[in-house]
mmCIF file of N, CA and C in Angstrom:
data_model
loop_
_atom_site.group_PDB
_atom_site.id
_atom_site.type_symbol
_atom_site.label_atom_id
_atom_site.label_comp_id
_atom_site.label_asym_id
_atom_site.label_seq_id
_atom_site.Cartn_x
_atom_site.Cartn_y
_atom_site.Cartn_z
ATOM 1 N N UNK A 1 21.001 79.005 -23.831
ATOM 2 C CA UNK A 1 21.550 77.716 -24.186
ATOM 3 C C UNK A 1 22.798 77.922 -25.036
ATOM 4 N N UNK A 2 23.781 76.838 -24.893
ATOM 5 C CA UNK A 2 24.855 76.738 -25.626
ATOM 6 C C UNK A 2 25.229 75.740 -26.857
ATOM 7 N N UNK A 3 24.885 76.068 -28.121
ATOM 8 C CA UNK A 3 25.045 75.319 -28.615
ATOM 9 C C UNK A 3 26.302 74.985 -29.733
ATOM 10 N N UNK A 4 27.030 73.874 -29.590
ATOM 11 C CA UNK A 4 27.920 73.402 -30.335
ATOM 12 C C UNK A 4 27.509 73.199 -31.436
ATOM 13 N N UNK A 5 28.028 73.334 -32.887
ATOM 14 C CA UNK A 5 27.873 72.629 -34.416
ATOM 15 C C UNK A 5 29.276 71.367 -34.521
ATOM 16 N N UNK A 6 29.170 70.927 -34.454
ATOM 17 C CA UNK A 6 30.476 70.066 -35.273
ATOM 18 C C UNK A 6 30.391 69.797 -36.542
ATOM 19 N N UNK A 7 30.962 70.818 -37.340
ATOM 20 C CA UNK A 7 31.060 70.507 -39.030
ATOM 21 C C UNK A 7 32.264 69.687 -39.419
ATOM 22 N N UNK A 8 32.009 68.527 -39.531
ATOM 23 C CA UNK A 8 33.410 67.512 -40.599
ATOM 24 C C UNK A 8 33.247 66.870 -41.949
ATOM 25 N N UNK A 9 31.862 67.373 -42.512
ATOM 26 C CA UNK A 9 31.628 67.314 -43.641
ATOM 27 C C UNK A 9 31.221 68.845 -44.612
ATOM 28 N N UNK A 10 31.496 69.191 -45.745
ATOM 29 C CA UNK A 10 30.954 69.765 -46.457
ATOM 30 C C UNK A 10 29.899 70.375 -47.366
ATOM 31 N N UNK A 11 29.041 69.340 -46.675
ATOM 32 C CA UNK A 11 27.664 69.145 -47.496
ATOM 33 C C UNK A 11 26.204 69.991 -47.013
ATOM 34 N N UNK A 12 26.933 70.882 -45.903
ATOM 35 C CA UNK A 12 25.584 71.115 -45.295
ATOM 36 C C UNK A 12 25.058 72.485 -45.320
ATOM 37 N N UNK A 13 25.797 73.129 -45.944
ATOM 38 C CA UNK A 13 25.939 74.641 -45.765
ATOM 39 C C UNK A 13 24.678 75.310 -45.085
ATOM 40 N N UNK A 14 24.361 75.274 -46.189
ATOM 41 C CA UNK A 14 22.443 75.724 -45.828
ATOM 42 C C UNK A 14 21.549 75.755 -44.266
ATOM 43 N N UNK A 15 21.931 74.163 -44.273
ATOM 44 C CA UNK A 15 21.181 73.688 -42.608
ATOM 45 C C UNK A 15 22.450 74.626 -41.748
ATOM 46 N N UNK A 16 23.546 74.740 -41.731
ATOM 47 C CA UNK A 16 24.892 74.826 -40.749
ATOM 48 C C UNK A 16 23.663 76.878 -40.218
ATOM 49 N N UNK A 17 24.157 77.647 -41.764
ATOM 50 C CA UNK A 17 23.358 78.677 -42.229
ATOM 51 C C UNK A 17 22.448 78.872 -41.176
ATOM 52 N N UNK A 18 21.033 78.087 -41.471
ATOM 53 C CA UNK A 18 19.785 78.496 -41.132
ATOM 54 C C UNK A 18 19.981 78.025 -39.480
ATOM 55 N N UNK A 19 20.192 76.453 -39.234
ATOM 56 C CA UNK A 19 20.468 76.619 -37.570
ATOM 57 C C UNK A 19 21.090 77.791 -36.975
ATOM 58 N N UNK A 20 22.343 78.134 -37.310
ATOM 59 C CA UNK A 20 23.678 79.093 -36.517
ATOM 60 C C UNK A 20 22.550 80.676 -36.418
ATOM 61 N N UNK A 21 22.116 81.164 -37.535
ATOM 62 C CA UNK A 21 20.735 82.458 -37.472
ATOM 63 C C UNK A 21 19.557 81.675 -37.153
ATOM 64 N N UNK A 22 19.307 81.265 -36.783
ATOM 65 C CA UNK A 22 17.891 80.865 -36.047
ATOM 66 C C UNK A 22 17.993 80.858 -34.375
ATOM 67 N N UNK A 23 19.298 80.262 -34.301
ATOM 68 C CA UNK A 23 19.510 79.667 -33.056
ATOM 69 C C UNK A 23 20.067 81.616 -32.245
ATOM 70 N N UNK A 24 20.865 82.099 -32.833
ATOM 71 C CA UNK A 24 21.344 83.522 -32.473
ATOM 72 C C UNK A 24 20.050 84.469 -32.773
ATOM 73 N N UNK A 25 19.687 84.267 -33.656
ATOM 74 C CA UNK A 25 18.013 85.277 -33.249
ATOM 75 C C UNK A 25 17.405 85.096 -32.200
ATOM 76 N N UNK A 26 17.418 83.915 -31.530
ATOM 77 C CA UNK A 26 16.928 83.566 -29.983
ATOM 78 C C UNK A 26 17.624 83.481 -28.910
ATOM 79 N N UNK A 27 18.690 84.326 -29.552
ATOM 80 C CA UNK A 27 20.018 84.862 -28.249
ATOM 81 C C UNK A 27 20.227 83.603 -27.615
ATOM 82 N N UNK A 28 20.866 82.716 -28.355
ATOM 83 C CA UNK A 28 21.199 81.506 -27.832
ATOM 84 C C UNK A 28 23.305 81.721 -28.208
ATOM 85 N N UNK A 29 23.984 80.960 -27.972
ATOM 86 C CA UNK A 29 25.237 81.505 -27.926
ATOM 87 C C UNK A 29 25.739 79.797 -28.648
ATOM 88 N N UNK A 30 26.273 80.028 -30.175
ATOM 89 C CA UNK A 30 26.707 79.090 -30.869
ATOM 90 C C UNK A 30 28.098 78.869 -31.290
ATOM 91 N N UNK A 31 28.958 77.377 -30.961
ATOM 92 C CA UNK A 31 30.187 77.597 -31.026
ATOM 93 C C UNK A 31 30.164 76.674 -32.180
ATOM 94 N N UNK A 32 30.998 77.288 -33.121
ATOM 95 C CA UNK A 32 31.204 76.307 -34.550
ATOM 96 C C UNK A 32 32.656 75.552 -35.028
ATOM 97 N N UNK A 33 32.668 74.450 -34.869
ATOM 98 C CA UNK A 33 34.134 73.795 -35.034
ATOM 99 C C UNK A 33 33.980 72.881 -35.800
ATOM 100 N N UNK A 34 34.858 72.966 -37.702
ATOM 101 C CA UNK A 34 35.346 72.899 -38.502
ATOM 102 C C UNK A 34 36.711 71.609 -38.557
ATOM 103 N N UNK A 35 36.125 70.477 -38.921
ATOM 104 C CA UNK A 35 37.473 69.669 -39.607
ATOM 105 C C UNK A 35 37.201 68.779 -40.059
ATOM 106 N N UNK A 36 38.202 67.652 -40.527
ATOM 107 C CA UNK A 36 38.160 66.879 -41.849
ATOM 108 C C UNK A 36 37.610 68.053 -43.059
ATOM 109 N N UNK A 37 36.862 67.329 -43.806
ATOM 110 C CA UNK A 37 36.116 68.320 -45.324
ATOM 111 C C UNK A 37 35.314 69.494 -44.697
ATOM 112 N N UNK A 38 35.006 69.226 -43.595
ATOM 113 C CA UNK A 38 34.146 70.892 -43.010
ATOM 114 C C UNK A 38 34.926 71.670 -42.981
ATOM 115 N N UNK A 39 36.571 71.519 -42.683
ATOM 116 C CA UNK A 39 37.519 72.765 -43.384
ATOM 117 C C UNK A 39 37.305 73.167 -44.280
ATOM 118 N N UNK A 40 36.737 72.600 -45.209
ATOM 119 C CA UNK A 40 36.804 73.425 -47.094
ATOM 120 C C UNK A 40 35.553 74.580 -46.756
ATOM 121 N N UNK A 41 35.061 74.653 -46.156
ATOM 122 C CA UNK A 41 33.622 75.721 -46.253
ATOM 123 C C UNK A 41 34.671 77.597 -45.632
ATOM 124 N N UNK A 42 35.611 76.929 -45.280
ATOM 125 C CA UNK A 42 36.287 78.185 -44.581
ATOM 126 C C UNK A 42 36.707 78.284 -46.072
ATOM 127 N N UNK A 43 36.458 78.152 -47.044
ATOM 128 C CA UNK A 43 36.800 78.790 -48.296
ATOM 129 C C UNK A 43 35.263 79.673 -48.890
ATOM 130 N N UNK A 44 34.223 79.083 -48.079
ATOM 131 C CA UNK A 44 32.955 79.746 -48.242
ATOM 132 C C UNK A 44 32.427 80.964 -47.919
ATOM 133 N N UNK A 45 32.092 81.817 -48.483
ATOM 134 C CA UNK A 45 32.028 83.815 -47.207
ATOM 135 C C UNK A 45 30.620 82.883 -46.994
ATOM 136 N N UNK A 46 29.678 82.563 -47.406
ATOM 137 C CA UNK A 46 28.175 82.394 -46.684
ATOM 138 C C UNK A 46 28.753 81.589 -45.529
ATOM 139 N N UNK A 47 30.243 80.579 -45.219
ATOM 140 C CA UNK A 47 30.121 80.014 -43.667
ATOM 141 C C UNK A 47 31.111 80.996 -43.045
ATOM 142 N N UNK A 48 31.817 81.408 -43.382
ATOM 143 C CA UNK A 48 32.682 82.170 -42.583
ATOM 144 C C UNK A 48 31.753 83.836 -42.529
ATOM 145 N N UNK A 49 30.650 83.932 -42.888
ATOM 146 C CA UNK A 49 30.127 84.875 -42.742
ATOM 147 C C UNK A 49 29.704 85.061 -41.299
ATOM 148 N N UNK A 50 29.181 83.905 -40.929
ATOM 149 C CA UNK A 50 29.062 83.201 -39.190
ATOM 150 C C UNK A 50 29.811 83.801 -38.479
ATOM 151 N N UNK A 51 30.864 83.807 -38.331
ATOM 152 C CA UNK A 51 31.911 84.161 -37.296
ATOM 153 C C UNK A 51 31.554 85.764 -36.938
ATOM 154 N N UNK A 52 30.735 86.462 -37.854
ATOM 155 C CA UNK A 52 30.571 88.075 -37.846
ATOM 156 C C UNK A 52 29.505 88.389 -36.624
ATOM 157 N N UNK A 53 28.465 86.810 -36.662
ATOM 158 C CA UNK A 53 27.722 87.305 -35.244
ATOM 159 C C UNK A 53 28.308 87.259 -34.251
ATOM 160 N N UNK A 54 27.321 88.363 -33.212
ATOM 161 C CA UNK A 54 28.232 88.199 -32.555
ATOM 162 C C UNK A 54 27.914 87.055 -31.300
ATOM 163 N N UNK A 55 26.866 86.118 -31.694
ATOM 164 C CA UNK A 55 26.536 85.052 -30.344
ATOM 165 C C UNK A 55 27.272 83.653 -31.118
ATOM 166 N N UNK A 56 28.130 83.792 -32.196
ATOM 167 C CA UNK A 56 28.975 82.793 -32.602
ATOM 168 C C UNK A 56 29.932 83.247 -32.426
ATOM 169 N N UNK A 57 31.179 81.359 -31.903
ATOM 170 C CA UNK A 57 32.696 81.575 -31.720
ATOM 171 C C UNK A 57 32.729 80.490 -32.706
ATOM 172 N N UNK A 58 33.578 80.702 -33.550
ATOM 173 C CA UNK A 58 33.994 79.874 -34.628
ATOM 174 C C UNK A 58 35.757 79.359 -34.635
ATOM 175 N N UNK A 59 35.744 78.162 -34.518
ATOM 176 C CA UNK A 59 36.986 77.644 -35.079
ATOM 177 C C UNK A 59 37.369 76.580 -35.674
ATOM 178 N N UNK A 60 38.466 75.938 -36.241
ATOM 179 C CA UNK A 60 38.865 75.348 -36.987
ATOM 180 C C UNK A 60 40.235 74.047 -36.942
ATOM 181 N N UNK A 61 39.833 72.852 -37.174
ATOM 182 C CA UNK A 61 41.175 72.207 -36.932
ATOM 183 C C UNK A 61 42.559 71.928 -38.128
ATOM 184 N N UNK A 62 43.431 72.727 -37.453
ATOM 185 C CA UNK A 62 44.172 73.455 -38.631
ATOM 186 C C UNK A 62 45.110 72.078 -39.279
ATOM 187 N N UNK A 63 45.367 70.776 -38.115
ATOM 188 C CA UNK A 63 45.595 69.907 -38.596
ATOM 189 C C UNK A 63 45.148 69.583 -40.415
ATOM 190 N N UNK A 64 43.570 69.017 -40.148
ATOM 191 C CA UNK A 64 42.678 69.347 -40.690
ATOM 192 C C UNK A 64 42.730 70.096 -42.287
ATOM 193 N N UNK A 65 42.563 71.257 -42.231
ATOM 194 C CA UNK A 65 42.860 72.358 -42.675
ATOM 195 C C UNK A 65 44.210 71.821 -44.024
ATOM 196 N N UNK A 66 45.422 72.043 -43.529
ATOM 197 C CA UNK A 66 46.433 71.373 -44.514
ATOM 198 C C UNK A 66 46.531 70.557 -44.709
ATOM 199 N N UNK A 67 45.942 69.514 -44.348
ATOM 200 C CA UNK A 67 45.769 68.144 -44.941
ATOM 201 C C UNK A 67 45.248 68.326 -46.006
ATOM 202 N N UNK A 68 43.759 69.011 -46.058
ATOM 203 C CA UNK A 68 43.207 69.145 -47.343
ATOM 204 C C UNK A 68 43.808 70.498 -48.195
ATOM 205 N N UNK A 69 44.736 71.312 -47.777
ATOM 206 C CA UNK A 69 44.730 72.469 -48.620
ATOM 207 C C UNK A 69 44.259 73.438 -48.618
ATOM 208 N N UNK A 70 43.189 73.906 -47.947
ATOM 209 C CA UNK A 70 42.428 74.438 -47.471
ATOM 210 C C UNK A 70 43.007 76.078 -47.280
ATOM 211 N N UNK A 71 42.662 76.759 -48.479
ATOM 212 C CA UNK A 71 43.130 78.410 -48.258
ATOM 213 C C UNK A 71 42.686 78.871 -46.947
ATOM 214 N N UNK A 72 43.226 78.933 -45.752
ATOM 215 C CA UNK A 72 42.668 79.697 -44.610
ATOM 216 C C UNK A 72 43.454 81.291 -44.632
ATOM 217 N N UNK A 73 44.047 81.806 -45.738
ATOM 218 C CA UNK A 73 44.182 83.100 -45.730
ATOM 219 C C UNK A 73 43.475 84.192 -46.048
ATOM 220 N N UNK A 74 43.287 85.119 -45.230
ATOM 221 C CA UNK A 74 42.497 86.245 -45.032
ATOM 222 C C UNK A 74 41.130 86.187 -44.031
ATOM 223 N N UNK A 75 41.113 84.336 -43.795
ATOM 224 C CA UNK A 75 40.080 84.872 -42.609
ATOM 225 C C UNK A 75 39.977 85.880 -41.804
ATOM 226 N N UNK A 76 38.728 85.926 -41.409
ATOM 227 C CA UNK A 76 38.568 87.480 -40.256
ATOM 228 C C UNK A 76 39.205 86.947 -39.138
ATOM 229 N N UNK A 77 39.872 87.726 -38.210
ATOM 230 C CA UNK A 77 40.423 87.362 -37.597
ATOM 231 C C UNK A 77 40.015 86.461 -35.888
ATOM 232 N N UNK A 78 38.395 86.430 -35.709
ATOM 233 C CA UNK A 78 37.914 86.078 -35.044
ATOM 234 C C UNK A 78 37.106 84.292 -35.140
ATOM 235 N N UNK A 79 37.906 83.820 -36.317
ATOM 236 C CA UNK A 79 38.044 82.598 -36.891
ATOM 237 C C UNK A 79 39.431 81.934 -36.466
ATOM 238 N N UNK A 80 39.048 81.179 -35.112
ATOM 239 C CA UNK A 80 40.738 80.656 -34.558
ATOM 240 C C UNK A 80 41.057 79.383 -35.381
ATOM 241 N N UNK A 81 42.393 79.507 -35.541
ATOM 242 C CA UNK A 81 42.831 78.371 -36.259
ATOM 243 C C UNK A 81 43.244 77.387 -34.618
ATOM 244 N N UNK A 82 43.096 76.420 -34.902
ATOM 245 C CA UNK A 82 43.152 75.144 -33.529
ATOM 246 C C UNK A 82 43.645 74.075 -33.533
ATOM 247 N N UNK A 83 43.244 73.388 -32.276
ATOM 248 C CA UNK A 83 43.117 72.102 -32.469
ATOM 249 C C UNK A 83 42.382 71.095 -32.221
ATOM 250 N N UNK A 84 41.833 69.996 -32.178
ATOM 251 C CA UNK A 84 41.119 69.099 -31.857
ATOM 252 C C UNK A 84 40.718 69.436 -30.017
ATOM 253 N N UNK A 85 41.138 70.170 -29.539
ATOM 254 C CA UNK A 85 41.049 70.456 -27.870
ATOM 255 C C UNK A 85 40.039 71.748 -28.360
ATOM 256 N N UNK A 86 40.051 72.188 -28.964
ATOM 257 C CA UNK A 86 38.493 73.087 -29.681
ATOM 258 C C UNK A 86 37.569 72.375 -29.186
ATOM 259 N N UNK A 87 37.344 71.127 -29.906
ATOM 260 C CA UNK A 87 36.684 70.290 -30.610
ATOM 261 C C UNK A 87 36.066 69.791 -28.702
ATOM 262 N N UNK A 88 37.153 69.373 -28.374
ATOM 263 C CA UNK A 88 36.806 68.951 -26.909
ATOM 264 C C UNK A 88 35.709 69.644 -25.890
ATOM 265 N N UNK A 89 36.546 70.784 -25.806
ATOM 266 C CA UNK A 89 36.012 72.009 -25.419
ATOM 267 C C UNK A 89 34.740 72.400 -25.377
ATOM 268 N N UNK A 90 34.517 72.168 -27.126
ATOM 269 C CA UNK A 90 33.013 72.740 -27.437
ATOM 270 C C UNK A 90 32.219 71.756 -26.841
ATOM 271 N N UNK A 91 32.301 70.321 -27.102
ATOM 272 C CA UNK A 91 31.556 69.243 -26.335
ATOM 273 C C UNK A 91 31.097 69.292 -25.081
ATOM 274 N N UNK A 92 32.417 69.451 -24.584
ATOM 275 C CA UNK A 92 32.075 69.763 -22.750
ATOM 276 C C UNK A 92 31.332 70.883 -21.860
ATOM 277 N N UNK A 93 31.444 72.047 -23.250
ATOM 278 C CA UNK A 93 30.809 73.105 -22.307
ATOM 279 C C UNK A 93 29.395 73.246 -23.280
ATOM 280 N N UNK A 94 29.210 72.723 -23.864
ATOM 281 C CA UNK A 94 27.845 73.169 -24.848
ATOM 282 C C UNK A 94 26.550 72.237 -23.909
ATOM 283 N N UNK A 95 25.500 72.976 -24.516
ATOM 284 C CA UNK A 95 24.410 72.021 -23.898
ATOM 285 C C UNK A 95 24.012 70.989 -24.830
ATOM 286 N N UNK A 96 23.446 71.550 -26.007
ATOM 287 C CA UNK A 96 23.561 70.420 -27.023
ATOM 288 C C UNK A 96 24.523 70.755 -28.286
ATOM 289 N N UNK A 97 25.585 69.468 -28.716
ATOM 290 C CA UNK A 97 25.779 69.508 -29.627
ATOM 291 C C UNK A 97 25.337 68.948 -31.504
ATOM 292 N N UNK A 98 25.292 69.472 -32.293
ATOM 293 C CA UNK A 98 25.129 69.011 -33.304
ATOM 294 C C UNK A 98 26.014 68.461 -34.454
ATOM 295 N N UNK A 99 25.867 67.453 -35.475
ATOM 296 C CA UNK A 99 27.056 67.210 -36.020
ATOM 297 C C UNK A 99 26.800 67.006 -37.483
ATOM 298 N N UNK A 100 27.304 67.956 -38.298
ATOM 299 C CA UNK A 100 26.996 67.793 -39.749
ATOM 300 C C UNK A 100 28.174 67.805 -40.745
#
């Protein structure tokens, strides 16, 4: 299964966390896309720690991103900076998406 996260809030770390390793311990394949205030967690290593598995693709809407300020320097490099066609993307090809 394919599953999408849609993070546009900040508040969830934990749940984002425990779904994204729960869901990849069961070799499931998780795509994570970041905007509005869910950009600020790319200031977080526990969410950008995500991007290190390897059944997560992680990215980010960079719009987004400088709106709020949002240090995106030194991400790993397998953290794409984007755009809302991410966002699309992940919808269309995921089986279920989630939105926190």
């Amino acid at each position: 299964m394919k599953l999408g996260i849609l993070v546009n809030t900040k508040e969830h770390l934990a749940a984002i966390n425990g779904i994204t390793r729960s869901a990849a311990a069961r070799g499931h394949q998780i795509v994570i896309f970041a905007m509005d205030e869910g950009t600020c967690l790319l200031e977080d290593e526990g969410y950008t720690a995500l991007a290190l598995l390897p059944e997560v693709a992680m990215s980010y809407c960079d719009h987004s991103a400088q709106e709020l300020q949002v240090n995106t320097e030194g991400l790993h490099a397998s953290i794409l900076r984007s755009s809302q066609y991410s966002n699309a993307e992940m919808n269309h090809n995921a089986d279920k998406v989630l939105v926190l």
